[in-house]
Coordinates of C-alpha atoms in Angstrom, one line a residue:
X26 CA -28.2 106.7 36.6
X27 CA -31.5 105.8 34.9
X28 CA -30.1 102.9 32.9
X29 CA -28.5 101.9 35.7
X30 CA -31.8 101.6 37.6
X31 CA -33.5 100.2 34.4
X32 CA -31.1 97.0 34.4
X33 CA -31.0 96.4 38.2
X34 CA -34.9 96.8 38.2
X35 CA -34.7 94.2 35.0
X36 CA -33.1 91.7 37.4
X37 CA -34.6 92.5 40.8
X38 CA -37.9 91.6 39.3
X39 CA -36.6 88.7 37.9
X40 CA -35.9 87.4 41.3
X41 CA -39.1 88.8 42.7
X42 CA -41.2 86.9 40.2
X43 CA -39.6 83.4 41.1
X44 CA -40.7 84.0 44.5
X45 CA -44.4 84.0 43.3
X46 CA -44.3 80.5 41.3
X47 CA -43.7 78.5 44.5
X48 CA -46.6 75.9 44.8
X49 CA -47.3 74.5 48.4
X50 CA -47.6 70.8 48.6
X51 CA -51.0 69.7 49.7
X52 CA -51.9 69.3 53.4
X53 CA -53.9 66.2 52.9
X54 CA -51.5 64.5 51.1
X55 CA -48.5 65.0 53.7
X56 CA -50.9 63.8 56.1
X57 CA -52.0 60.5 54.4
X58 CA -48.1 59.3 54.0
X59 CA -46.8 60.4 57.4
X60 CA -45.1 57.1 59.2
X61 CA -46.7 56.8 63.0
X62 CA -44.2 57.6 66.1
X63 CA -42.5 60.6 66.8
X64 CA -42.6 64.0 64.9
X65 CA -39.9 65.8 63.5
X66 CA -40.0 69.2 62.5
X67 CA -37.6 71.0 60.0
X68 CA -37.8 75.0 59.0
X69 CA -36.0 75.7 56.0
X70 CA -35.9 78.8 54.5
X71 CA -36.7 77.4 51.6
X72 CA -36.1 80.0 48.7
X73 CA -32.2 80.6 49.6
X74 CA -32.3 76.5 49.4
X75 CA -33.7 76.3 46.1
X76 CA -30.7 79.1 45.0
X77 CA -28.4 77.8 46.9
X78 CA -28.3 74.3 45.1
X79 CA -25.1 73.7 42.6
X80 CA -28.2 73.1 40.1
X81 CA -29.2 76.5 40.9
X82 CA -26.7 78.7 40.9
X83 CA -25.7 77.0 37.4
X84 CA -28.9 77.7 35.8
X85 CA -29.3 81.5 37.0
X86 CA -26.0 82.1 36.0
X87 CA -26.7 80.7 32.4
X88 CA -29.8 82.5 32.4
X89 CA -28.0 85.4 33.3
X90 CA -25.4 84.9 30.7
X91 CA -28.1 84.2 27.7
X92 CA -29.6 87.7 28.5
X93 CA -26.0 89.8 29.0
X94 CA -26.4 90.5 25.0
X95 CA -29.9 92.0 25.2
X96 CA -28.5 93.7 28.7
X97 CA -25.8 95.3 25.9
X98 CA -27.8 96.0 23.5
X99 CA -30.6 98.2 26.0
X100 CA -27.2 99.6 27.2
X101 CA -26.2 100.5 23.8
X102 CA -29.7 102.3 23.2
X103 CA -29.5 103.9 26.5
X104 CA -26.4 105.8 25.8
X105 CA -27.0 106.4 22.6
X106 CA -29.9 108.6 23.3
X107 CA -28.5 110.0 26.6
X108 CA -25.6 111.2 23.7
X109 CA -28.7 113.0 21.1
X110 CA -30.0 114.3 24.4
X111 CA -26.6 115.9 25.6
X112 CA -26.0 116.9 22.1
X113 CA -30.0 119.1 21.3
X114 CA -28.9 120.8 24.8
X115 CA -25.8 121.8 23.3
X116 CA -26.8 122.6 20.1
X117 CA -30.6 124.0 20.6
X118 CA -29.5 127.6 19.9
X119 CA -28.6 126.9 17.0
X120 CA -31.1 124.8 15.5
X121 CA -33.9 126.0 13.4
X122 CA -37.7 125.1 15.8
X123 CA -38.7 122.5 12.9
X124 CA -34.9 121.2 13.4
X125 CA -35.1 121.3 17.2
X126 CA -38.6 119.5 16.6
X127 CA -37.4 116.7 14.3
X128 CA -34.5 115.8 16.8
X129 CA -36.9 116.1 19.3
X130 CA -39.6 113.5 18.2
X131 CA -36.7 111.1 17.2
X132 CA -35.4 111.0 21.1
X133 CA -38.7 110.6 22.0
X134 CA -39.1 107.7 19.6
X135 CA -36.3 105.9 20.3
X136 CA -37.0 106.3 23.9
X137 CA -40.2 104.3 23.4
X138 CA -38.4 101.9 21.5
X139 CA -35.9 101.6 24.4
X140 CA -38.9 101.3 26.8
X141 CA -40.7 98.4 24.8
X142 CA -37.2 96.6 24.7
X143 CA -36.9 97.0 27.9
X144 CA -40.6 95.9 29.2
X145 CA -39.7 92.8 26.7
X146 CA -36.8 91.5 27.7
X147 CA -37.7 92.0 31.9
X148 CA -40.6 90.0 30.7
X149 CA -38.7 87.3 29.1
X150 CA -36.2 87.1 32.3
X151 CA -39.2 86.7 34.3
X152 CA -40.6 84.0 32.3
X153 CA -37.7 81.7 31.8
X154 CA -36.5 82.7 35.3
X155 CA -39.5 81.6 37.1
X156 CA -40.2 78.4 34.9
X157 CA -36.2 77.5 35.9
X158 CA -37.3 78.1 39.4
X159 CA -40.4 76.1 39.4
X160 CA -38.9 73.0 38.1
X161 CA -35.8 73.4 40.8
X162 CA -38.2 73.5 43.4
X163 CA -40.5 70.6 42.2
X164 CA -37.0 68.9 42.6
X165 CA -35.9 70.0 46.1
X166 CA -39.6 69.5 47.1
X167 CA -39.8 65.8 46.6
X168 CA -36.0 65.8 47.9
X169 CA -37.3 67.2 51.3
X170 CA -40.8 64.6 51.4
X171 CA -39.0 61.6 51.1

């Protein structure tokens, strides 16, 4: 359940952060350039545009494929400790305190190592997800001006 949430977290965040690096064009600018006559006015819901493109749905699904193998590998980590955990709850009776204690501290420090992996690879996602996202919609921006 927990590694579950980590990795849907690890993605949901991805997304959340590409909301944030939307620029809005400038006002004056728009203004300057505007032909005379009638106005026309368009809404566009303009995030599901920018991921709705064929350009961007084939970038976030190669971003998502280049980080499947760190998605693994936290996976991997996960379980394994999930498997010392399950196996010092089976075993504590029997273990000596400095043995319980030694198996102990190693969980605990592969934990953290899980957590840093974790923290680097959401940050990574985030990064390359919301420079992808920028550039996209620098694109479908100057698609909808002209």
């Amino acid at each position: 359940m927990k590694r579950s949430l980590t990795i849907v977290c690890l993605l949901a965040s991805g997304l959340g952060l590409t909301a944030l690096a939307q620029t809005s064009p400038a006002p004056a600018a728009a203004a300057a350039t505007a032909p005379m006559g009638p106005t026309k006015i368009a809404i566009i819901a303009f995030q599901p545009a920018v991921a709705g493109t064929n350009e961007g749905q084939r970038n976030f699904g190669q971003l998502k494929t280049k980080f499947e193998p760190k998605q693994s590998q936290l996976k991997t980590q996960s379980d394994e400790i999930e498997g010392l955990k399950t196996a010092l709850k089976s075993q504590s009776d029997k273990l000596s305190d400095q043995e319980r204690a030694s198996r102990t501290k190693s969980i605990d420090d592969k934990e953290k190592s899980l957590q840093r992996s974790a923290e680097d690879a959401q940050n990574d996602f985030q990064t390359e997800a919301g420079e992808m996202y920028q550039q996209l919609a620098q694109k479908v921006y100057d698609v909808l001006q002209s």
